[in-house]
Amino acid sequence: QVQLVESGGGLVQAGGSLRLSCAASGSIFSIRTMGWYRQAPGKQRELVAVFTSIGSTNYVDSVKGRFTISRDNAKNTVYLQMNSLKPEDTAVYYCYADVVEFDTRFKYDRWGQGTQVTVSS
C-alpha cells in the first residue's frame, strides 16, 4: 500500500509564501504523475500543478508565475512553493500520485489526506 503524507499548510497573510511537501512511501515501483490539487469550499477539486508522466509540468492558469512545483525523485517527494498568495488560494490542498505498486505492478491513484491553506486579506 502506498501512502502520501502532506505537510506545510497553514495561515498566511496575502502576499506571503508557503511551501507544501508530499512524501510517498510504501511499495512503490514507479510514480507516473505526481502533483497537487485543491478544493475550496463549495467548489470542485481542481488541478494546481503536476509533473506529468514525461516529466513536464502543468499549472492552472491562476497560479502561473506564483507557484512552483519541484521534486526529489530519490525521496519520492514533491513540493509546491507558493508565493504571492491571494485569498482566493484558500483551499484544502491534496497531493496526488499515479503509482505503480512494486508487489503487484498494478497502477493506482493515491491521494493524501489534505492540508489546509488559508490566506487572509
Short mmCIF file of N, CA, C and O in Angstrom, two decimals:
data_model
loop_
_atom_site.label_atom_id
_atom_site.label_comp_id
_atom_site.label_asym_id
_atom_site.label_seq_id
_atom_site.Cartn_x
_atom_site.Cartn_y
_atom_site.Cartn_z
N GLN A 1 0.84 -1.19 0.00
CA GLN A 1 0.00 0.00 0.00
C GLN A 1 0.87 1.24 0.00
O GLN A 1 1.80 1.34 0.80
N VAL A 2 0.58 2.14 -0.88
CA VAL A 2 1.33 3.40 -0.97
C VAL A 2 0.55 4.49 -0.25
O VAL A 2 -0.66 4.62 -0.41
N GLN A 3 1.26 5.27 0.53
CA GLN A 3 0.66 6.40 1.23
C GLN A 3 1.32 7.70 0.84
O GLN A 3 2.53 7.73 0.56
N LEU A 4 0.53 8.76 0.83
CA LEU A 4 1.03 10.10 0.58
C LEU A 4 0.82 10.92 1.84
O LEU A 4 -0.31 10.98 2.36
N VAL A 5 1.86 11.56 2.33
CA VAL A 5 1.77 12.36 3.54
C VAL A 5 2.17 13.78 3.21
O VAL A 5 3.30 14.03 2.76
N GLU A 6 1.25 14.70 3.46
CA GLU A 6 1.49 16.11 3.15
C GLU A 6 1.86 16.88 4.42
O GLU A 6 1.49 16.50 5.53
N SER A 7 2.53 17.99 4.21
CA SER A 7 2.83 18.90 5.31
C SER A 7 3.04 20.29 4.74
O SER A 7 3.25 20.44 3.52
N GLY A 8 2.96 21.29 5.61
CA GLY A 8 3.32 22.63 5.21
C GLY A 8 2.19 23.62 5.07
O GLY A 8 2.44 24.79 4.78
N GLY A 9 0.96 23.20 5.25
CA GLY A 9 -0.13 24.16 5.16
C GLY A 9 -0.15 25.09 6.35
O GLY A 9 0.65 24.97 7.28
N GLY A 10 -1.08 26.04 6.32
CA GLY A 10 -1.20 26.97 7.44
C GLY A 10 -1.91 28.24 7.06
O GLY A 10 -2.56 28.32 6.01
N LEU A 11 -1.79 29.22 7.95
CA LEU A 11 -2.43 30.52 7.77
C LEU A 11 -1.35 31.55 7.42
O LEU A 11 -0.32 31.62 8.09
N VAL A 12 -1.62 32.32 6.37
CA VAL A 12 -0.65 33.32 5.94
C VAL A 12 -1.40 34.54 5.43
O VAL A 12 -2.55 34.42 4.96
N GLN A 13 -0.80 35.70 5.54
CA GLN A 13 -1.41 36.92 5.01
C GLN A 13 -1.22 36.99 3.50
O GLN A 13 -0.28 36.41 2.94
N ALA A 14 -2.11 37.71 2.86
CA ALA A 14 -2.00 37.90 1.42
C ALA A 14 -0.62 38.48 1.08
O ALA A 14 -0.11 39.37 1.77
N GLY A 15 -0.03 37.94 0.03
CA GLY A 15 1.31 38.33 -0.37
C GLY A 15 2.40 37.46 0.22
O GLY A 15 3.56 37.55 -0.20
N GLY A 16 2.03 36.63 1.16
CA GLY A 16 3.00 35.76 1.81
C GLY A 16 3.28 34.49 1.03
O GLY A 16 2.79 34.31 -0.10
N SER A 17 4.07 33.62 1.64
CA SER A 17 4.51 32.39 0.99
C SER A 17 4.32 31.19 1.92
O SER A 17 4.37 31.32 3.14
N LEU A 18 4.11 30.06 1.30
CA LEU A 18 4.09 28.78 1.98
C LEU A 18 4.71 27.73 1.08
O LEU A 18 4.68 27.87 -0.15
N ARG A 19 5.23 26.69 1.69
CA ARG A 19 5.80 25.57 0.94
C ARG A 19 5.16 24.28 1.43
O ARG A 19 5.25 23.95 2.60
N LEU A 20 4.52 23.58 0.50
CA LEU A 20 3.92 22.30 0.81
C LEU A 20 4.86 21.18 0.40
O LEU A 20 5.58 21.29 -0.61
N SER A 21 4.82 20.09 1.17
CA SER A 21 5.59 18.91 0.84
C SER A 21 4.68 17.69 0.83
O SER A 21 3.71 17.64 1.58
N CYS A 22 5.01 16.74 -0.02
CA CYS A 22 4.26 15.48 -0.08
C CYS A 22 5.24 14.36 -0.32
O CYS A 22 5.92 14.34 -1.35
N ALA A 23 5.28 13.42 0.61
CA ALA A 23 6.17 12.28 0.50
C ALA A 23 5.36 11.01 0.29
O ALA A 23 4.42 10.74 1.04
N ALA A 24 5.76 10.26 -0.72
CA ALA A 24 5.12 8.97 -0.99
C ALA A 24 5.97 7.87 -0.36
O ALA A 24 7.20 7.87 -0.47
N SER A 25 5.30 6.93 0.28
CA SER A 25 6.02 5.82 0.91
C SER A 25 5.23 4.53 0.71
O SER A 25 4.04 4.54 0.46
N GLY A 26 5.95 3.42 0.85
CA GLY A 26 5.30 2.13 0.68
C GLY A 26 5.93 1.36 -0.46
O GLY A 26 7.06 1.58 -0.84
N SER A 27 5.13 0.45 -0.99
CA SER A 27 5.61 -0.45 -2.03
C SER A 27 5.51 0.21 -3.40
O SER A 27 4.58 -0.02 -4.16
N ILE A 28 6.52 1.00 -3.73
CA ILE A 28 6.49 1.80 -4.95
C ILE A 28 7.42 1.22 -6.00
O ILE A 28 8.62 1.06 -5.75
N PHE A 29 6.88 0.90 -7.17
CA PHE A 29 7.71 0.51 -8.30
C PHE A 29 8.07 1.74 -9.13
O PHE A 29 9.22 1.94 -9.50
N SER A 30 7.07 2.56 -9.40
CA SER A 30 7.31 3.80 -10.12
C SER A 30 6.15 4.76 -9.86
O SER A 30 5.06 4.35 -9.51
N ILE A 31 6.44 6.04 -10.05
CA ILE A 31 5.42 7.08 -9.96
C ILE A 31 5.31 7.73 -11.33
O ILE A 31 6.29 8.28 -11.84
N ARG A 32 4.14 7.64 -11.92
CA ARG A 32 3.96 8.17 -13.27
C ARG A 32 3.72 9.67 -13.25
O ARG A 32 4.38 10.42 -13.95
N THR A 33 2.76 10.10 -12.48
CA THR A 33 2.48 11.53 -12.33
C THR A 33 2.36 11.82 -10.84
O THR A 33 1.95 10.95 -10.06
N MET A 34 2.68 13.06 -10.47
CA MET A 34 2.57 13.45 -9.06
C MET A 34 2.40 14.94 -9.00
O MET A 34 3.09 15.67 -9.73
N GLY A 35 1.49 15.38 -8.14
CA GLY A 35 1.28 16.81 -8.08
C GLY A 35 0.25 17.19 -7.04
O GLY A 35 0.01 16.45 -6.09
N TRP A 36 -0.33 18.36 -7.25
CA TRP A 36 -1.20 18.98 -6.26
C TRP A 36 -2.54 19.40 -6.87
O TRP A 36 -2.58 19.95 -7.97
N TYR A 37 -3.59 19.13 -6.13
CA TYR A 37 -4.93 19.62 -6.41
C TYR A 37 -5.37 20.45 -5.21
O TYR A 37 -4.77 20.38 -4.15
N ARG A 38 -6.44 21.20 -5.40
CA ARG A 38 -7.01 21.94 -4.28
C ARG A 38 -8.52 21.99 -4.40
O ARG A 38 -9.07 21.89 -5.51
N GLN A 39 -9.17 22.15 -3.26
CA GLN A 39 -10.62 22.26 -3.23
C GLN A 39 -11.02 23.33 -2.23
O GLN A 39 -10.75 23.20 -1.03
N ALA A 40 -11.64 24.36 -2.76
CA ALA A 40 -12.15 25.44 -1.92
C ALA A 40 -13.60 25.11 -1.53
O ALA A 40 -14.27 24.35 -2.23
N PRO A 41 -14.09 25.70 -0.45
CA PRO A 41 -15.47 25.43 -0.02
C PRO A 41 -16.46 25.74 -1.14
O PRO A 41 -16.42 26.80 -1.75
N GLY A 42 -17.34 24.78 -1.41
CA GLY A 42 -18.36 24.96 -2.41
C GLY A 42 -17.91 24.85 -3.84
O GLY A 42 -18.68 25.09 -4.77
N LYS A 43 -16.64 24.47 -4.02
CA LYS A 43 -16.11 24.36 -5.38
C LYS A 43 -15.59 22.96 -5.65
O LYS A 43 -15.34 22.19 -4.73
N GLN A 44 -15.43 22.65 -6.93
CA GLN A 44 -14.88 21.36 -7.31
C GLN A 44 -13.37 21.34 -7.12
O GLN A 44 -12.71 22.39 -7.15
N ARG A 45 -12.86 20.13 -6.91
CA ARG A 45 -11.41 19.98 -6.81
C ARG A 45 -10.78 20.31 -8.16
O ARG A 45 -11.27 19.88 -9.21
N GLU A 46 -9.71 21.09 -8.13
CA GLU A 46 -9.03 21.46 -9.37
C GLU A 46 -7.54 21.17 -9.29
O GLU A 46 -6.93 21.21 -8.21
N LEU A 47 -6.98 20.89 -10.45
CA LEU A 47 -5.55 20.68 -10.53
C LEU A 47 -4.83 22.01 -10.33
O LEU A 47 -5.22 23.02 -10.92
N VAL A 48 -3.80 22.00 -9.50
CA VAL A 48 -2.99 23.20 -9.28
C VAL A 48 -1.69 23.10 -10.07
O VAL A 48 -1.35 23.98 -10.86
N ALA A 49 -0.94 22.03 -9.84
CA ALA A 49 0.35 21.85 -10.50
C ALA A 49 0.69 20.38 -10.47
O ALA A 49 0.41 19.70 -9.48
N VAL A 50 1.30 19.90 -11.53
CA VAL A 50 1.60 18.47 -11.61
C VAL A 50 2.80 18.20 -12.48
O VAL A 50 3.07 18.95 -13.44
N PHE A 51 3.56 17.18 -12.12
CA PHE A 51 4.56 16.60 -13.01
C PHE A 51 3.87 15.51 -13.82
O PHE A 51 3.29 14.60 -13.25
N THR A 52 3.97 15.59 -15.13
CA THR A 52 3.35 14.59 -15.98
C THR A 52 4.23 13.35 -16.08
O THR A 52 5.36 13.33 -15.60
N SER A 53 3.73 12.34 -16.78
CA SER A 53 4.48 11.10 -16.92
C SER A 53 5.75 11.27 -17.74
O SER A 53 6.65 10.43 -17.68
N ILE A 54 5.85 12.36 -18.50
CA ILE A 54 7.06 12.58 -19.29
C ILE A 54 7.96 13.63 -18.63
O ILE A 54 8.95 14.06 -19.22
N GLY A 55 7.59 14.03 -17.41
CA GLY A 55 8.46 14.93 -16.66
C GLY A 55 8.20 16.40 -16.86
O GLY A 55 8.88 17.23 -16.25
N SER A 56 7.23 16.73 -17.68
CA SER A 56 6.90 18.14 -17.85
C SER A 56 5.98 18.58 -16.72
O SER A 56 5.50 17.75 -15.94
N THR A 57 5.76 19.88 -16.62
CA THR A 57 4.91 20.42 -15.56
C THR A 57 3.71 21.13 -16.16
O THR A 57 3.81 21.75 -17.23
N ASN A 58 2.60 21.02 -15.48
CA ASN A 58 1.39 21.76 -15.85
C ASN A 58 0.91 22.55 -14.64
O ASN A 58 0.95 22.05 -13.52
N TYR A 59 0.44 23.75 -14.90
CA TYR A 59 -0.10 24.61 -13.84
C TYR A 59 -1.47 25.13 -14.27
O TYR A 59 -1.70 25.42 -15.45
N VAL A 60 -2.35 25.31 -13.30
CA VAL A 60 -3.58 26.01 -13.59
C VAL A 60 -3.22 27.48 -13.83
O VAL A 60 -2.27 28.01 -13.23
N ASP A 61 -3.93 28.13 -14.72
CA ASP A 61 -3.57 29.50 -15.14
C ASP A 61 -3.49 30.45 -13.95
O ASP A 61 -2.62 31.34 -13.91
N SER A 62 -4.34 30.28 -12.96
CA SER A 62 -4.42 31.23 -11.86
C SER A 62 -3.19 31.24 -10.96
O SER A 62 -3.02 32.17 -10.17
N VAL A 63 -2.32 30.24 -11.06
CA VAL A 63 -1.14 30.19 -10.20
C VAL A 63 0.16 30.35 -10.98
O VAL A 63 1.24 30.41 -10.37
N LYS A 64 0.08 30.43 -12.28
CA LYS A 64 1.29 30.57 -13.09
C LYS A 64 2.05 31.84 -12.71
O LYS A 64 1.47 32.91 -12.57
N GLY A 65 3.35 31.68 -12.53
CA GLY A 65 4.18 32.80 -12.13
C GLY A 65 4.26 33.00 -10.63
O GLY A 65 5.08 33.79 -10.15
N ARG A 66 3.40 32.32 -9.89
CA ARG A 66 3.40 32.46 -8.42
C ARG A 66 3.78 31.15 -7.72
O ARG A 66 4.43 31.19 -6.67
N PHE A 67 3.34 30.04 -8.27
CA PHE A 67 3.60 28.73 -7.66
C PHE A 67 4.62 27.98 -8.48
O PHE A 67 4.64 28.09 -9.72
N THR A 68 5.45 27.19 -7.80
CA THR A 68 6.44 26.36 -8.48
C THR A 68 6.41 24.96 -7.88
O THR A 68 6.54 24.80 -6.66
N ILE A 69 6.26 23.97 -8.74
CA ILE A 69 6.32 22.58 -8.30
C ILE A 69 7.72 22.05 -8.55
O ILE A 69 8.34 22.36 -9.58
N SER A 70 8.23 21.29 -7.59
CA SER A 70 9.54 20.67 -7.75
C SER A 70 9.48 19.29 -7.10
O SER A 70 8.49 18.94 -6.43
N ARG A 71 10.54 18.52 -7.30
CA ARG A 71 10.50 17.16 -6.76
C ARG A 71 11.90 16.67 -6.44
O ARG A 71 12.89 17.15 -6.98
N ASP A 72 11.92 15.68 -5.55
CA ASP A 72 13.14 14.94 -5.22
C ASP A 72 12.81 13.48 -5.50
O ASP A 72 12.15 12.82 -4.69
N ASN A 73 13.25 12.99 -6.64
CA ASN A 73 12.90 11.62 -7.04
C ASN A 73 13.45 10.58 -6.07
O ASN A 73 12.81 9.55 -5.83
N ALA A 74 14.61 10.84 -5.52
CA ALA A 74 15.21 9.88 -4.59
C ALA A 74 14.37 9.70 -3.34
O ALA A 74 14.39 8.63 -2.71
N LYS A 75 13.63 10.75 -2.99
CA LYS A 75 12.80 10.70 -1.79
C LYS A 75 11.33 10.51 -2.12
O LYS A 75 10.49 10.53 -1.22
N ASN A 76 11.01 10.35 -3.39
CA ASN A 76 9.59 10.24 -3.81
C ASN A 76 8.77 11.37 -3.21
O ASN A 76 7.66 11.16 -2.70
N THR A 77 9.31 12.57 -3.30
CA THR A 77 8.70 13.73 -2.66
C THR A 77 8.50 14.84 -3.69
O THR A 77 9.35 15.06 -4.55
N VAL A 78 7.36 15.49 -3.58
CA VAL A 78 7.07 16.63 -4.44
C VAL A 78 6.76 17.83 -3.54
O VAL A 78 6.23 17.67 -2.43
N TYR A 79 7.15 18.99 -4.00
CA TYR A 79 6.98 20.23 -3.24
C TYR A 79 6.16 21.23 -4.06
O TYR A 79 6.15 21.19 -5.29
N LEU A 80 5.50 22.11 -3.36
CA LEU A 80 4.81 23.21 -4.01
C LEU A 80 5.17 24.49 -3.28
O LEU A 80 4.75 24.71 -2.14
N GLN A 81 5.99 25.32 -3.92
CA GLN A 81 6.34 26.62 -3.38
C GLN A 81 5.29 27.61 -3.84
O GLN A 81 5.10 27.80 -5.04
N MET A 82 4.62 28.22 -2.89
CA MET A 82 3.53 29.14 -3.20
C MET A 82 3.92 30.54 -2.75
O MET A 82 4.08 30.78 -1.54
N ASN A 83 4.10 31.44 -3.69
CA ASN A 83 4.45 32.82 -3.40
C ASN A 83 3.32 33.76 -3.80
O ASN A 83 2.42 33.37 -4.55
N SER A 84 3.38 34.97 -3.29
CA SER A 84 2.36 35.98 -3.62
C SER A 84 0.96 35.43 -3.44
O SER A 84 0.09 35.58 -4.31
N LEU A 85 0.74 34.81 -2.32
CA LEU A 85 -0.55 34.15 -2.08
C LEU A 85 -1.68 35.16 -2.01
O LEU A 85 -1.51 36.30 -1.54
N LYS A 86 -2.83 34.74 -2.50
CA LYS A 86 -4.04 35.55 -2.54
C LYS A 86 -5.14 34.87 -1.74
O LYS A 86 -5.12 33.64 -1.59
N PRO A 87 -6.10 35.63 -1.25
CA PRO A 87 -7.21 35.00 -0.52
C PRO A 87 -7.91 33.90 -1.33
O PRO A 87 -8.37 32.91 -0.75
N GLU A 88 -7.97 34.07 -2.63
CA GLU A 88 -8.63 33.06 -3.47
C GLU A 88 -7.83 31.77 -3.58
O GLU A 88 -8.31 30.79 -4.17
N ASP A 89 -6.61 31.74 -3.05
CA ASP A 89 -5.84 30.49 -2.98
C ASP A 89 -6.25 29.64 -1.78
O ASP A 89 -5.78 28.50 -1.64
N THR A 90 -7.10 30.18 -0.92
CA THR A 90 -7.54 29.45 0.25
C THR A 90 -8.28 28.19 -0.16
O THR A 90 -9.24 28.24 -0.95
N ALA A 91 -7.83 27.05 0.34
CA ALA A 91 -8.40 25.76 -0.03
C ALA A 91 -7.71 24.66 0.78
O ALA A 91 -6.69 24.91 1.43
N VAL A 92 -8.28 23.48 0.67
CA VAL A 92 -7.56 22.29 1.12
C VAL A 92 -6.74 21.79 -0.06
O VAL A 92 -7.30 21.58 -1.15
N TYR A 93 -5.47 21.62 0.14
CA TYR A 93 -4.57 21.17 -0.92
C TYR A 93 -4.29 19.68 -0.74
O TYR A 93 -3.91 19.24 0.34
N TYR A 94 -4.48 18.95 -1.82
CA TYR A 94 -4.31 17.50 -1.81
C TYR A 94 -3.16 17.10 -2.72
O TYR A 94 -3.08 17.54 -3.87
N CYS A 95 -2.33 16.23 -2.22
CA CYS A 95 -1.29 15.62 -3.04
C CYS A 95 -1.89 14.43 -3.78
O CYS A 95 -2.74 13.70 -3.24
N TYR A 96 -1.46 14.25 -5.00
CA TYR A 96 -1.94 13.15 -5.85
C TYR A 96 -0.76 12.45 -6.50
O TYR A 96 0.21 13.10 -6.90
N ALA A 97 -0.84 11.14 -6.61
CA ALA A 97 0.17 10.40 -7.34
C ALA A 97 -0.46 9.22 -8.06
O ALA A 97 -1.36 8.57 -7.53
N ASP A 98 0.03 8.99 -9.23
CA ASP A 98 -0.38 7.85 -10.07
C ASP A 98 0.76 6.84 -9.97
O ASP A 98 1.81 7.02 -10.58
N VAL A 99 0.54 5.81 -9.15
CA VAL A 99 1.63 4.96 -8.69
C VAL A 99 1.49 3.54 -9.23
O VAL A 99 0.38 2.98 -9.21
N VAL A 100 2.61 2.98 -9.67
CA VAL A 100 2.67 1.54 -9.97
C VAL A 100 3.29 0.87 -8.75
O VAL A 100 4.41 1.20 -8.35
N GLU A 101 2.52 -0.01 -8.13
CA GLU A 101 3.00 -0.64 -6.90
C GLU A 101 3.95 -1.79 -7.21
O GLU A 101 3.80 -2.51 -8.20
N PHE A 102 4.95 -1.95 -6.31
CA PHE A 102 6.06 -2.87 -6.56
C PHE A 102 5.58 -4.32 -6.60
O PHE A 102 5.93 -5.08 -7.49
N ASP A 103 4.76 -4.69 -5.62
CA ASP A 103 4.42 -6.10 -5.46
C ASP A 103 3.52 -6.61 -6.57
O ASP A 103 3.65 -7.74 -7.04
N THR A 104 2.58 -5.76 -7.00
CA THR A 104 1.55 -6.22 -7.94
C THR A 104 1.77 -5.71 -9.36
O THR A 104 1.21 -6.26 -10.31
N ARG A 105 2.56 -4.63 -9.50
CA ARG A 105 2.73 -3.91 -10.77
C ARG A 105 1.40 -3.33 -11.25
O ARG A 105 1.28 -2.97 -12.43
N PHE A 106 0.43 -3.20 -10.33
CA PHE A 106 -0.83 -2.55 -10.67
C PHE A 106 -0.68 -1.05 -10.47
O PHE A 106 0.06 -0.59 -9.60
N LYS A 107 -1.44 -0.28 -11.26
CA LYS A 107 -1.42 1.17 -11.18
C LYS A 107 -2.59 1.66 -10.34
O LYS A 107 -3.73 1.21 -10.53
N TYR A 108 -2.32 2.56 -9.42
CA TYR A 108 -3.35 3.08 -8.55
C TYR A 108 -3.26 4.60 -8.49
O TYR A 108 -2.17 5.17 -8.57
N ASP A 109 -4.40 5.23 -8.30
CA ASP A 109 -4.44 6.65 -7.95
C ASP A 109 -4.40 6.75 -6.42
O ASP A 109 -5.19 6.10 -5.73
N ARG A 110 -3.48 7.56 -5.92
CA ARG A 110 -3.37 7.74 -4.49
C ARG A 110 -3.51 9.22 -4.16
O ARG A 110 -3.01 10.08 -4.89
N TRP A 111 -4.18 9.49 -3.04
CA TRP A 111 -4.39 10.86 -2.56
C TRP A 111 -3.89 11.01 -1.14
O TRP A 111 -4.00 10.07 -0.34
N GLY A 112 -3.36 12.16 -0.83
CA GLY A 112 -3.03 12.49 0.53
C GLY A 112 -4.27 12.90 1.31
O GLY A 112 -5.37 13.00 0.75
N GLN A 113 -4.08 13.16 2.59
CA GLN A 113 -5.21 13.48 3.45
C GLN A 113 -5.65 14.93 3.32
O GLN A 113 -6.73 15.30 3.77
N GLY A 114 -4.84 15.74 2.71
CA GLY A 114 -5.16 17.14 2.52
C GLY A 114 -4.55 18.01 3.60
O GLY A 114 -4.44 17.60 4.76
N THR A 115 -4.16 19.22 3.20
CA THR A 115 -3.62 20.18 4.15
C THR A 115 -4.27 21.55 3.87
O THR A 115 -4.38 21.96 2.72
N GLN A 116 -4.71 22.20 4.92
CA GLN A 116 -5.43 23.46 4.77
C GLN A 116 -4.47 24.62 4.54
O GLN A 116 -3.49 24.78 5.28
N VAL A 117 -4.76 25.40 3.54
CA VAL A 117 -4.05 26.66 3.29
C VAL A 117 -5.08 27.78 3.38
O VAL A 117 -6.09 27.76 2.66
N THR A 118 -4.84 28.72 4.26
CA THR A 118 -5.74 29.84 4.45
C THR A 118 -4.96 31.13 4.26
O THR A 118 -3.94 31.35 4.92
N VAL A 119 -5.43 31.97 3.34
CA VAL A 119 -4.78 33.24 3.06
C VAL A 119 -5.73 34.36 3.48
O VAL A 119 -6.83 34.48 2.94
N SER A 120 -5.29 35.16 4.43
CA SER A 120 -6.12 36.26 4.93
C SER A 120 -5.83 37.54 4.16
O SER A 120 -4.70 37.77 3.73
N SER A 121 -6.86 38.34 4.03
CA SER A 121 -6.70 39.59 3.26
C SER A 121 -6.25 40.74 4.14
O SER A 121 -6.20 40.64 5.36
#
